[in-house]
Backbone as CSV, one residue per row, in Angstrom:
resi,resn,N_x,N_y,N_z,CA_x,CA_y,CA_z,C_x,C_y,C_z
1,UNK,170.524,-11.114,-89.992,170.989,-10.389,-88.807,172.173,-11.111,-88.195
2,UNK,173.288,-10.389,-88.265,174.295,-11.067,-87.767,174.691,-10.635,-86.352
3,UNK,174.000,-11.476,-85.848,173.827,-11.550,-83.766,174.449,-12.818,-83.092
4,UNK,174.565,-13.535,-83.832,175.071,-14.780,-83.362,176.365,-15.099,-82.672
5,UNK,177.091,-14.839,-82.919,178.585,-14.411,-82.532,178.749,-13.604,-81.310
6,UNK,177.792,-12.878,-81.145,178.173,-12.009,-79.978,176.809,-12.731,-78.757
7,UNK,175.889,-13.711,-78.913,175.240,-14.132,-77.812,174.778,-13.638,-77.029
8,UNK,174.508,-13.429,-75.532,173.703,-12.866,-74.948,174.939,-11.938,-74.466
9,UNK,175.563,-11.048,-74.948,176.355,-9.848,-74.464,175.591,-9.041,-73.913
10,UNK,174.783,-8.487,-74.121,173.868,-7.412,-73.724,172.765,-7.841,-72.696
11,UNK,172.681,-9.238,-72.276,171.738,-9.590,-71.232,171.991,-8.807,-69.626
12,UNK,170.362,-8.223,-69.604,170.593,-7.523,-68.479,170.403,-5.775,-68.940
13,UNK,170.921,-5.747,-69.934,171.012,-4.267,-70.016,170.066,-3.546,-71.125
14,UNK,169.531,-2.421,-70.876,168.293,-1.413,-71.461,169.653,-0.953,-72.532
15,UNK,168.934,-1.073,-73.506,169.602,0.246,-74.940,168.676,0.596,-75.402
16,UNK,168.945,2.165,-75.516,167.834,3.178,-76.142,168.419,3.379,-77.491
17,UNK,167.597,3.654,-78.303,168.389,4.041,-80.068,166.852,5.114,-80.370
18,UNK,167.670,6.311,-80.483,167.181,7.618,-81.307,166.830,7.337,-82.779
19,UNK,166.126,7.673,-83.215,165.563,7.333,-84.935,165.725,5.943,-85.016
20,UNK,165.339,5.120,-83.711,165.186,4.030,-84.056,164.116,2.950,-84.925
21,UNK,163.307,3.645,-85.164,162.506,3.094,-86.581,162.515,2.286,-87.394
22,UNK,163.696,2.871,-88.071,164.121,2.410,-89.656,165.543,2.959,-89.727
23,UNK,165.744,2.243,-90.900,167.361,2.138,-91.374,168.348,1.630,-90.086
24,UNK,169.140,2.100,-90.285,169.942,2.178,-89.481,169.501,1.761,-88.041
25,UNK,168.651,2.630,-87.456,168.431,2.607,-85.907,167.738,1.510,-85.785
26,UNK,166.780,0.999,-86.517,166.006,-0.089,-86.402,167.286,-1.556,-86.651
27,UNK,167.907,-1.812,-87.354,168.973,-2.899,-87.046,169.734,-2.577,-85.756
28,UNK,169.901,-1.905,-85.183,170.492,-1.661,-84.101,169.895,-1.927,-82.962
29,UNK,168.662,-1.733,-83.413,167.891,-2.434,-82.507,167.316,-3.704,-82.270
30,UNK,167.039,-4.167,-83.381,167.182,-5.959,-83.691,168.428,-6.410,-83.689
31,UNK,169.561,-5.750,-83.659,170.713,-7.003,-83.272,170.889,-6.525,-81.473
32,UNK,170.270,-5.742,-80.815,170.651,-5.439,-79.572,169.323,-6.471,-78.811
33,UNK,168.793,-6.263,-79.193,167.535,-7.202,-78.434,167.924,-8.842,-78.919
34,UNK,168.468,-9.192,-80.063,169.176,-10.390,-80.470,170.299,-10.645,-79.543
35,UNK,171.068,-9.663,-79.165,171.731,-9.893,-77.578,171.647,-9.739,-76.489
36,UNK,170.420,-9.624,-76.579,169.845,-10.050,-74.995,169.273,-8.629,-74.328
37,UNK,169.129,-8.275,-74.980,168.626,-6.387,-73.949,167.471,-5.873,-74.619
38,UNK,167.117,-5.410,-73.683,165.711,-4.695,-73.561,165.802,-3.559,-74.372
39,UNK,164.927,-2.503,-74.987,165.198,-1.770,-75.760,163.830,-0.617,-75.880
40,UNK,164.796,0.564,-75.983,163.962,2.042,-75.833,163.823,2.539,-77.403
41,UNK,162.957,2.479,-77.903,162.862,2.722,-79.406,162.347,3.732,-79.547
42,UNK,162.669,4.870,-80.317,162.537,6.703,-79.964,162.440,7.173,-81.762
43,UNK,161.881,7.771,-81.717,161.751,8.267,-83.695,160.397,9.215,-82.788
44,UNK,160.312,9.852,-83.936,159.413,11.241,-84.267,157.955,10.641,-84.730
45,UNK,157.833,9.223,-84.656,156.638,8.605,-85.427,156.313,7.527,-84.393
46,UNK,155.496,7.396,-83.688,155.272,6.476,-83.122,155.249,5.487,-82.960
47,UNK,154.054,5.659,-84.195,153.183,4.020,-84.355,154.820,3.105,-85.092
48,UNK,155.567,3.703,-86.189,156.516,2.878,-86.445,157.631,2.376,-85.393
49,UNK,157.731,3.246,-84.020,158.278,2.835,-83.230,157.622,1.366,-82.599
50,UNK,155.961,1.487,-82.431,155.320,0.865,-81.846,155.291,-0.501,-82.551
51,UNK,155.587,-0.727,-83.622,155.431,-1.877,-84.940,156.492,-2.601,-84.305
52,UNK,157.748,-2.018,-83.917,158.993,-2.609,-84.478,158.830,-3.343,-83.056
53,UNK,158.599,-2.405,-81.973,158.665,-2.784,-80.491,157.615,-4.497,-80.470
54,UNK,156.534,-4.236,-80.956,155.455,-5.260,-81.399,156.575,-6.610,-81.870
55,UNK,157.192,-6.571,-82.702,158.257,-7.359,-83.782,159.242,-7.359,-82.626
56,UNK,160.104,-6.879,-81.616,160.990,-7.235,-81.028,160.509,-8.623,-79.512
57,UNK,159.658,-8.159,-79.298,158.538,-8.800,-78.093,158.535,-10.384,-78.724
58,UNK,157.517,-10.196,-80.049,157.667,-11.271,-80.790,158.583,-11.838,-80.983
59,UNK,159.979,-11.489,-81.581,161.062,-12.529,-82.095,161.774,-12.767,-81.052
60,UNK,161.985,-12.112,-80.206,163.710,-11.928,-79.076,162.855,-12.091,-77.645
61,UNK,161.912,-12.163,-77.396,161.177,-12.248,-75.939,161.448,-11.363,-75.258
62,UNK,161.933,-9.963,-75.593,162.403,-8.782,-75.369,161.885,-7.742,-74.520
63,UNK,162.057,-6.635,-73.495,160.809,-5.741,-73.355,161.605,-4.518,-74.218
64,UNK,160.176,-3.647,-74.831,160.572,-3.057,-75.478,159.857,-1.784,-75.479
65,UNK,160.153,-0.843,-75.495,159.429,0.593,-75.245,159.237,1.519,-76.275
66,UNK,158.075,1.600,-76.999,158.305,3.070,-78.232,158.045,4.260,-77.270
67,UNK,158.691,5.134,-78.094,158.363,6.510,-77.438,158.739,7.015,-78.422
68,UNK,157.483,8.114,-78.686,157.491,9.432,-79.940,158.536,10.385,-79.416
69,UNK,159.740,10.988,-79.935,160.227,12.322,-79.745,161.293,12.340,-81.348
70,UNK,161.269,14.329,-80.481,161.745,14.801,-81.897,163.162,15.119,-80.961
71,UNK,164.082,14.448,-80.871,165.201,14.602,-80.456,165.839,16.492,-80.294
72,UNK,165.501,17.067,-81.669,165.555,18.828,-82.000,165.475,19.312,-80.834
73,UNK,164.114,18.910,-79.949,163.201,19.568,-78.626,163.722,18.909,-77.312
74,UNK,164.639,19.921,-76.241,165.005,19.259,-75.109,163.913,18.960,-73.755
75,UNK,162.217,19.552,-74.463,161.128,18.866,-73.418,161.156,17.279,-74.359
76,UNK,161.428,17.175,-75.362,160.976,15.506,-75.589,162.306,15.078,-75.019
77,UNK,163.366,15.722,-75.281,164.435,14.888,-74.920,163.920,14.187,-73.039
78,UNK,163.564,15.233,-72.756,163.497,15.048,-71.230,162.225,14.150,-70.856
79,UNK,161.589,14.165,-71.839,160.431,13.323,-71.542,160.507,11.705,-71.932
80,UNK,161.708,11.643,-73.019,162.219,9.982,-73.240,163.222,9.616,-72.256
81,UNK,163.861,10.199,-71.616,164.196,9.952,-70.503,163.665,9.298,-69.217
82,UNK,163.019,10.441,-69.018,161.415,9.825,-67.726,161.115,9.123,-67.873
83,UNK,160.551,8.537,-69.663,159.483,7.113,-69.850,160.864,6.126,-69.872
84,UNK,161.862,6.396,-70.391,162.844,4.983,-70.072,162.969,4.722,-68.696
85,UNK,163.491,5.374,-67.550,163.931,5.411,-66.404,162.388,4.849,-65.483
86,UNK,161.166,4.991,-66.161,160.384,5.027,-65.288,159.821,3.290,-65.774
87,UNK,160.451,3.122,-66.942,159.848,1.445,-68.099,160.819,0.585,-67.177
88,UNK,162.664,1.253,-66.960,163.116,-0.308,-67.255,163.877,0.051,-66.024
89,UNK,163.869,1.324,-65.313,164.887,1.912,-63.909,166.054,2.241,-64.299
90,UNK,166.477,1.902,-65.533,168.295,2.079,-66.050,168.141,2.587,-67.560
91,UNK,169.098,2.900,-68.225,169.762,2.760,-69.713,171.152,3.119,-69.340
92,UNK,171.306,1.791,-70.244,173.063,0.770,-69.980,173.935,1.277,-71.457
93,UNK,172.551,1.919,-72.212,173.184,2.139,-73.691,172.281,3.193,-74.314
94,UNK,173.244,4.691,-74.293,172.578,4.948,-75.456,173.024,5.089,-76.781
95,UNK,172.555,5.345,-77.803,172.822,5.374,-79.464,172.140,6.318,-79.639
96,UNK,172.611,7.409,-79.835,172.372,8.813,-80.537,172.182,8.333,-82.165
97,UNK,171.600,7.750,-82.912,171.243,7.466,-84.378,170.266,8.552,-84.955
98,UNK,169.518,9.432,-84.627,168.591,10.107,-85.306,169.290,11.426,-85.681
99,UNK,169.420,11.989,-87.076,169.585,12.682,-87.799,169.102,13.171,-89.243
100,UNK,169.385,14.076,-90.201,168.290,14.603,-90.840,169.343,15.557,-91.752
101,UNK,169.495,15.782,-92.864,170.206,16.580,-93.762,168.855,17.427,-94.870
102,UNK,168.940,18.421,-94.876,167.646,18.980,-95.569,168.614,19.345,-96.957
103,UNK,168.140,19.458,-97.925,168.596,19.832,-99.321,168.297,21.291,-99.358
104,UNK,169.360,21.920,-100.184,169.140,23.489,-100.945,169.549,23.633,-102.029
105,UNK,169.501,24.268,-102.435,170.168,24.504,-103.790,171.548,25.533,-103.913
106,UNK,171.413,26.276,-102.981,173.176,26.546,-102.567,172.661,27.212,-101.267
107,UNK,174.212,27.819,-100.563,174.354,27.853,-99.119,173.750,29.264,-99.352
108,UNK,173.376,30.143,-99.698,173.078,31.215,-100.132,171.086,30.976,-99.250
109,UNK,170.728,30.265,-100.286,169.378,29.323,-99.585,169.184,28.756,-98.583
110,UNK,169.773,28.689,-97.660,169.473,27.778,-96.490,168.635,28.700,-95.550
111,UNK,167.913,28.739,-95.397,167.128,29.263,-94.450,167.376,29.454,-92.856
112,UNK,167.412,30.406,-91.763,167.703,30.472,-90.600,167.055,29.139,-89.968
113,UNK,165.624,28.936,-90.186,165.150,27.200,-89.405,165.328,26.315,-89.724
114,UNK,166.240,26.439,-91.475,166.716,25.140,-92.352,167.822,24.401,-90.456
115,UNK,168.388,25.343,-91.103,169.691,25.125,-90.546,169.945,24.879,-88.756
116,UNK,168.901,25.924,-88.163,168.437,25.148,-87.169,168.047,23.968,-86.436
117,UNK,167.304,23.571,-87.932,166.779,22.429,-87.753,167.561,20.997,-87.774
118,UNK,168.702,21.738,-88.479,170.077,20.644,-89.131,170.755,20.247,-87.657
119,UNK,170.874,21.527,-87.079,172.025,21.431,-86.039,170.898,20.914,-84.819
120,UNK,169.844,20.980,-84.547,169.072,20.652,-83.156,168.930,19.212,-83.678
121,UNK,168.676,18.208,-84.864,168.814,17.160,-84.894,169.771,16.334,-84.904
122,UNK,170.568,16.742,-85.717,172.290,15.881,-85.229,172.943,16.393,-84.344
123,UNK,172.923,17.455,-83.259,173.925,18.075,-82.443,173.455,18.696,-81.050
124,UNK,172.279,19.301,-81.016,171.496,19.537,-80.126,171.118,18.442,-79.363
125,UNK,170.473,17.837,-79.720,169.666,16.732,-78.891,170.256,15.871,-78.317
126,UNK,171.671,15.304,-79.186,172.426,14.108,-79.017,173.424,14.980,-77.546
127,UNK,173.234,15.962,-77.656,173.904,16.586,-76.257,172.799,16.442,-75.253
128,UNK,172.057,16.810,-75.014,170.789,17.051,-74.236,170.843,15.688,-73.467
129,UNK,170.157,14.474,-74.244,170.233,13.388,-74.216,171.428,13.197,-73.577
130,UNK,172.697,12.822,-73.885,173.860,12.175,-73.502,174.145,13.174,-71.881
131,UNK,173.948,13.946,-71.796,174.038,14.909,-70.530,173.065,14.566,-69.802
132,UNK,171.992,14.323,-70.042,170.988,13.747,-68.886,171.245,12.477,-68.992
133,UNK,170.929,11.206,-69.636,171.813,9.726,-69.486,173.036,8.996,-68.762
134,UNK,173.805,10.031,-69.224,175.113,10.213,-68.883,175.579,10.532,-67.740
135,UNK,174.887,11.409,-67.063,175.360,11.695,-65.631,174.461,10.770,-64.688
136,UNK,173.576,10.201,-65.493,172.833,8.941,-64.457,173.677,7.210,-64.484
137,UNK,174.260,7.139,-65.973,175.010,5.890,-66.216,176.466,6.379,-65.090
138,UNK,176.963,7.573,-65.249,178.403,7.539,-64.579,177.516,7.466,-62.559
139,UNK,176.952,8.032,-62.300,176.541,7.818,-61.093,175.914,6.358,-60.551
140,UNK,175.793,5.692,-61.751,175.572,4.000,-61.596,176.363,3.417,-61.934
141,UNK,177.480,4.126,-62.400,179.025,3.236,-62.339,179.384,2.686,-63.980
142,UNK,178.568,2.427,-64.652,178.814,2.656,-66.403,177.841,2.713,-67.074
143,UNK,178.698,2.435,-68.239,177.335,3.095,-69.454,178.179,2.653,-70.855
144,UNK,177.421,2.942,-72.053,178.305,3.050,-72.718,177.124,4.338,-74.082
145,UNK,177.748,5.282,-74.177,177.326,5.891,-75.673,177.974,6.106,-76.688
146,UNK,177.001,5.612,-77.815,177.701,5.437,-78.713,177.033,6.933,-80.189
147,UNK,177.530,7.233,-80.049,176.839,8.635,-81.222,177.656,8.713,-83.094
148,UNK,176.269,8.183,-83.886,176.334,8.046,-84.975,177.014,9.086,-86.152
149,UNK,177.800,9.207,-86.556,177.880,10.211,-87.523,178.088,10.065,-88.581
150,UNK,178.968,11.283,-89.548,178.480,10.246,-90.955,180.164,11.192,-91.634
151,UNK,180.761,10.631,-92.872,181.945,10.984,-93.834,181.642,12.218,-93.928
152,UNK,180.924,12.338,-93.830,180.846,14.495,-94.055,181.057,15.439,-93.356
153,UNK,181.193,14.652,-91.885,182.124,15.477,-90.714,183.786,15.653,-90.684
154,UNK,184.322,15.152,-91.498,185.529,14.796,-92.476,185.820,15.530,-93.341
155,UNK,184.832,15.017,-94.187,184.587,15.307,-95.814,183.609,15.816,-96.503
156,UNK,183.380,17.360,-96.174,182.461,17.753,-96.337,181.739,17.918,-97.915
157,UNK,180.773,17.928,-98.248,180.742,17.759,-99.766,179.536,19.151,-99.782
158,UNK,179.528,20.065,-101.059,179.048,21.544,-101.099,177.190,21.425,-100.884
159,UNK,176.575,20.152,-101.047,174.960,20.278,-100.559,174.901,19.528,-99.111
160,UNK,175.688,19.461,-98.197,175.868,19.275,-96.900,176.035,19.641,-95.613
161,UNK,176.789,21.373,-95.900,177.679,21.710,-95.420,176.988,21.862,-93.690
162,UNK,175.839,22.693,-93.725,175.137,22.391,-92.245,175.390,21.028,-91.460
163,UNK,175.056,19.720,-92.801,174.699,18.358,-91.778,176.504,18.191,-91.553
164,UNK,177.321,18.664,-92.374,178.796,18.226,-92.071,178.832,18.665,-90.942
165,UNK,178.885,20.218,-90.703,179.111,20.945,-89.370,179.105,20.206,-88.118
166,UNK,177.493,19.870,-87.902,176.808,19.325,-86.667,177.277,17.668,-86.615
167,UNK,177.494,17.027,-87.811,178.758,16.091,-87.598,179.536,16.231,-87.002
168,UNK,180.365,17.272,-87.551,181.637,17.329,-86.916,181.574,17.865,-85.482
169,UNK,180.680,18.538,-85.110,180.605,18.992,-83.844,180.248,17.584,-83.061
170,UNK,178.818,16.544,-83.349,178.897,15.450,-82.583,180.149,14.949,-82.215
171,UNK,181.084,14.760,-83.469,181.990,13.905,-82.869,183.187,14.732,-82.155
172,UNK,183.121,16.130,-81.911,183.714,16.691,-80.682,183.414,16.651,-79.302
173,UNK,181.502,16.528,-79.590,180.880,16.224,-78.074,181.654,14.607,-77.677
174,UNK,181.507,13.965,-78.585,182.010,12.534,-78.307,183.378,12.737,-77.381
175,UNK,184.203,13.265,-77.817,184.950,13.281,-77.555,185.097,14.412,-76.006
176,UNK,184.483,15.083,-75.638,184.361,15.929,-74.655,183.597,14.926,-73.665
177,UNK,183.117,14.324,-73.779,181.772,13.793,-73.433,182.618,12.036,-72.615
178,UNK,183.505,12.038,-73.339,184.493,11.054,-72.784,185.082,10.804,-71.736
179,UNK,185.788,12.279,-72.052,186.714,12.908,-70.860,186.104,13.794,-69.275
180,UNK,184.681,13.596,-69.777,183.637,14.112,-69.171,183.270,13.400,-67.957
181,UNK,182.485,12.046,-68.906,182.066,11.071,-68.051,182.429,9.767,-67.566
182,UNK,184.065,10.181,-67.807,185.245,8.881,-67.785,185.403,8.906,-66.121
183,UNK,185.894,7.750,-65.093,186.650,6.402,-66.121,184.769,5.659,-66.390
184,UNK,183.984,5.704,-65.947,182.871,4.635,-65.715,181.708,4.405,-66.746
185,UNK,182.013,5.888,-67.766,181.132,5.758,-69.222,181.959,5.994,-70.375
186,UNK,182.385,4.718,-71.175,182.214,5.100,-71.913,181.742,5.773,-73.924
187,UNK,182.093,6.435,-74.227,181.702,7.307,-75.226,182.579,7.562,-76.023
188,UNK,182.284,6.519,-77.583,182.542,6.359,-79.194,181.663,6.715,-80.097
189,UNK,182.702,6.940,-81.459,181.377,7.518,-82.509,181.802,6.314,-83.436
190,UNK,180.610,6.449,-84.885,180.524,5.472,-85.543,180.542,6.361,-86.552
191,UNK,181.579,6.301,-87.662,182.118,7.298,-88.998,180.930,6.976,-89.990
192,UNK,180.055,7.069,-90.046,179.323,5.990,-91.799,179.243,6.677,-92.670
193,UNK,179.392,5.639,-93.812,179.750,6.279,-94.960,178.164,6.222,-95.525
194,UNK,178.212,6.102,-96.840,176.959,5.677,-97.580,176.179,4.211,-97.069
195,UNK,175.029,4.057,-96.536,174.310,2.969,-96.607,173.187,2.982,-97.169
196,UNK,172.870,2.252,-98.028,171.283,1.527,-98.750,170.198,1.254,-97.558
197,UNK,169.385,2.520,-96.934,168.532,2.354,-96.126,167.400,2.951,-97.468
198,UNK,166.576,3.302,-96.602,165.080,3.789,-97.489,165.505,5.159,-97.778
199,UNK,166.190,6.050,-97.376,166.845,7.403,-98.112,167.100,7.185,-99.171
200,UNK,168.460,5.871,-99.208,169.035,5.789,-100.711,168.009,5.213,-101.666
201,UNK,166.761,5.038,-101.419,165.731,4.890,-102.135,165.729,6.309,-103.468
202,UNK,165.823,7.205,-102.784,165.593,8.238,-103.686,166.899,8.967,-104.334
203,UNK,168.024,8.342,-104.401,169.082,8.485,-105.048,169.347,8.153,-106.041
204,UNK,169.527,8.645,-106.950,169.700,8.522,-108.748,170.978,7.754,-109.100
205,UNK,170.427,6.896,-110.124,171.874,5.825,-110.075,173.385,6.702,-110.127
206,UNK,173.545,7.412,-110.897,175.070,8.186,-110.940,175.259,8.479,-109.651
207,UNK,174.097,8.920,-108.840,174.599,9.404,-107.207,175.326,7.966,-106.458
208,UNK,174.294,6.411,-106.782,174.867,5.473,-106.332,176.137,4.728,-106.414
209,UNK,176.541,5.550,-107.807,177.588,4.786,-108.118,179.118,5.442,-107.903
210,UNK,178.663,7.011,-107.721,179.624,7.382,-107.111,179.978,6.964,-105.668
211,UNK,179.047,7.173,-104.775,179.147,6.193,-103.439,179.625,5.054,-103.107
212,UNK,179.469,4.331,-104.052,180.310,3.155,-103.981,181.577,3.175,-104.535
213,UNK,182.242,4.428,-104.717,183.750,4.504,-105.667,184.267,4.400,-104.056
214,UNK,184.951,3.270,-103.156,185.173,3.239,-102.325,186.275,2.155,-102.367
215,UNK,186.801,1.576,-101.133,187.837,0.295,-101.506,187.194,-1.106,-101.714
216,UNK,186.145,-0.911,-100.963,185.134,-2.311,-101.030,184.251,-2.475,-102.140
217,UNK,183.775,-1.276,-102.830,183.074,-1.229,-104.274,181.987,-1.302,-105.036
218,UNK,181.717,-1.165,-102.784,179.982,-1.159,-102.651,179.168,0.078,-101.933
219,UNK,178.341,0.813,-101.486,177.888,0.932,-100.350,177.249,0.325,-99.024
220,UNK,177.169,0.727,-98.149,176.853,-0.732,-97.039,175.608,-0.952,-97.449
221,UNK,175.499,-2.055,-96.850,173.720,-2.868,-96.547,173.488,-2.411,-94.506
222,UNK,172.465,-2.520,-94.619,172.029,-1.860,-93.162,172.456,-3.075,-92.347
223,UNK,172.538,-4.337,-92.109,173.380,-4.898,-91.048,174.705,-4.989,-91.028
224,UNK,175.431,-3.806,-92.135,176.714,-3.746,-91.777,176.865,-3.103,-90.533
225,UNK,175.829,-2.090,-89.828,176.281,-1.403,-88.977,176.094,-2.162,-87.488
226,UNK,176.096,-3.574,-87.708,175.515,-4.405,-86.188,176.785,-4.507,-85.435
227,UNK,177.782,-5.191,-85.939,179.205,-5.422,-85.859,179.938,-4.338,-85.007
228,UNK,179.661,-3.300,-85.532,180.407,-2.024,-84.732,179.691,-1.423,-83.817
229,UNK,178.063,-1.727,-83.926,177.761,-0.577,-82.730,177.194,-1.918,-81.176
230,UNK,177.181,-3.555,-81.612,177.352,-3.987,-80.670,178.502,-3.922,-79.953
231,UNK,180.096,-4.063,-80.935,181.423,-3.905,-80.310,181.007,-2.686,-79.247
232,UNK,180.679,-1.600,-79.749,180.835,-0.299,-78.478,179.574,-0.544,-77.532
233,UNK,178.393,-1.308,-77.659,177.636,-1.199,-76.654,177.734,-2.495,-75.462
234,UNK,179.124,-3.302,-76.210,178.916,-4.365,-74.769,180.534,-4.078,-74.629
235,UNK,181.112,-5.264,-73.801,182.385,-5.029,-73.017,183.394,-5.531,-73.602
236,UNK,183.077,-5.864,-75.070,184.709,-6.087,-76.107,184.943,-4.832,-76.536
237,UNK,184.112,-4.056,-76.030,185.387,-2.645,-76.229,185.447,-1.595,-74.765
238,UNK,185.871,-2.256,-73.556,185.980,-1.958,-72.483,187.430,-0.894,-72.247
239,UNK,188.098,-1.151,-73.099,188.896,-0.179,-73.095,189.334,0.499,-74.265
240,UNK,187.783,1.153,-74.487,187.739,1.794,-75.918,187.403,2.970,-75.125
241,UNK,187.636,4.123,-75.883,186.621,5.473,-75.417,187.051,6.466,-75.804
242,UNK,186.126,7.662,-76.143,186.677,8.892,-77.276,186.997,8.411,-78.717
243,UNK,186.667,6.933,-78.758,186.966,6.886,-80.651,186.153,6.839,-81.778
244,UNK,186.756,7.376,-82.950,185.685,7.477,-84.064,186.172,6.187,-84.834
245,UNK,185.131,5.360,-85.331,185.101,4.109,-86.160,184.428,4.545,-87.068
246,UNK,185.320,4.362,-88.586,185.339,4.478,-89.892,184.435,3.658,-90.332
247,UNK,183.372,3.737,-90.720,182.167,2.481,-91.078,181.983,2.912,-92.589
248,UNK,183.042,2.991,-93.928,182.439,3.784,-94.861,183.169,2.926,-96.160
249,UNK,183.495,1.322,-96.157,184.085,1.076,-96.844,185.321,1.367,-97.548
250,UNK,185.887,1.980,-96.575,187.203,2.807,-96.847,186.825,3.778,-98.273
251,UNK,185.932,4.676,-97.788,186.158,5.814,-98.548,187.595,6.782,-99.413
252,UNK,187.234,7.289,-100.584,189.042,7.525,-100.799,188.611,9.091,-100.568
């Protein structure tokens, strides 16, 4: 875990992370409690929220909060809200990280709740959320959100095209959402490309190796993403806001 460098930046301040669990959201959350902050840990599964929270207490002397929601649903949205605000009185940070790409076999197949389901998890919620947060961080004078997305809001590829969409739409909210809740919050996205979490578990080597046809020649490892989403959640990027950061090994 590479936390060291950045020290107690985050002392003092609550960060919440959506699909914070695993992959991704779960390092984000061990390098944020590694800098000093308390932490709202949110996934659709509890008890794995409850493990990690268990493991943050333990290593970082941390307080730490699980809470079950399905980000999709704006009563859970509203209800991880309440339990943060009511655990720690603030969130100084949120991280929109929870998202979900369902497979078809062509666009022909996608089902009306496929696709529903595509857009209320990467695009729905991360609004919901950032609109209720958000107008409580700018009325307490800052904040910072940071909302995850991925190369396919870009670059869309033909078994994606839903999760590209609601990509690309996050990182318009980002950007609305800026100009929104500026000067006192603010709100960056994080580009990612391919990372080796427990998804790419089930990826077939030719799939891996195309992923890594990149400039670096790899796909990431999951604490590549510590580096960039501490930069946007403490004050070395104080006069950052509305930007998308390329996290994809320089994709070609």
């Amino acid at each position: 875990m590479k936390v060291s460098r950045m020290g107690n930046t985050l002392s003092g301040k609550v960060v919440a992370v959506t699909g914070g669990s695993r992959g991704l959201g779960r390092e984000m959350v061990l390098a944020c409690a590694g800098a000093g902050a308390d932490v709202v840990i949110a996934s659709r599964k509890f008890d794995a929220c409850d493990v990690l929270a268990t493991a943050v207490r333990e290593k970082y002397g941390r307080r730490a909060l699980p809470v079950a929601c399905n980000v999709g649903e704006w009563a859970h949205c509203e209800a991880l809200v309440d339990a943060a605000y009511a655990e720690f009185g603030q969130v100084d940070v949120l991280i929109n990280n929870a998202g979900m790409s369902l497979l078809y076999p062509s666009l022909d197949q996608v089902s009306e709740a496929m696709f529903d389901k595509v857009i209320a998890t990467n695009l729905k919620g991360p609004f919901r959320l950032s609109a209720l947060i958000g107008a409580r961080m700018a009325a307490a004078g800052a904040g910072s959100i940071i909302n995850i997305s991925s190369i396919e809001a870009a670059k869309p590829e033909p078994l994606a095209v839903p999760y590209a969409a609601a990509k690309a739409g996050l990182e318009a909210l980002s950007s609305g959402l800026a100009q929104t809740f500026g000067p006192a919050v603010r709100v960056n996205t994080i580009r990612c490309g391919a990372f080796d979490t427990d998804i790419a578990k089930a990826w077939p080597a030719e799939v891996r190796e195309y992923l890594a046809h990149n400039a670096l020649g790899r796909i990431g490892a999951p604490a590549d993403i510590v580096g960039a989403a501490l930069f946007f959640a403490s004050d070395a990027s104080a006069f950052c806001t509305g930007a998308t950061l390329a996290l994809d090994g320089g994709w070609r």
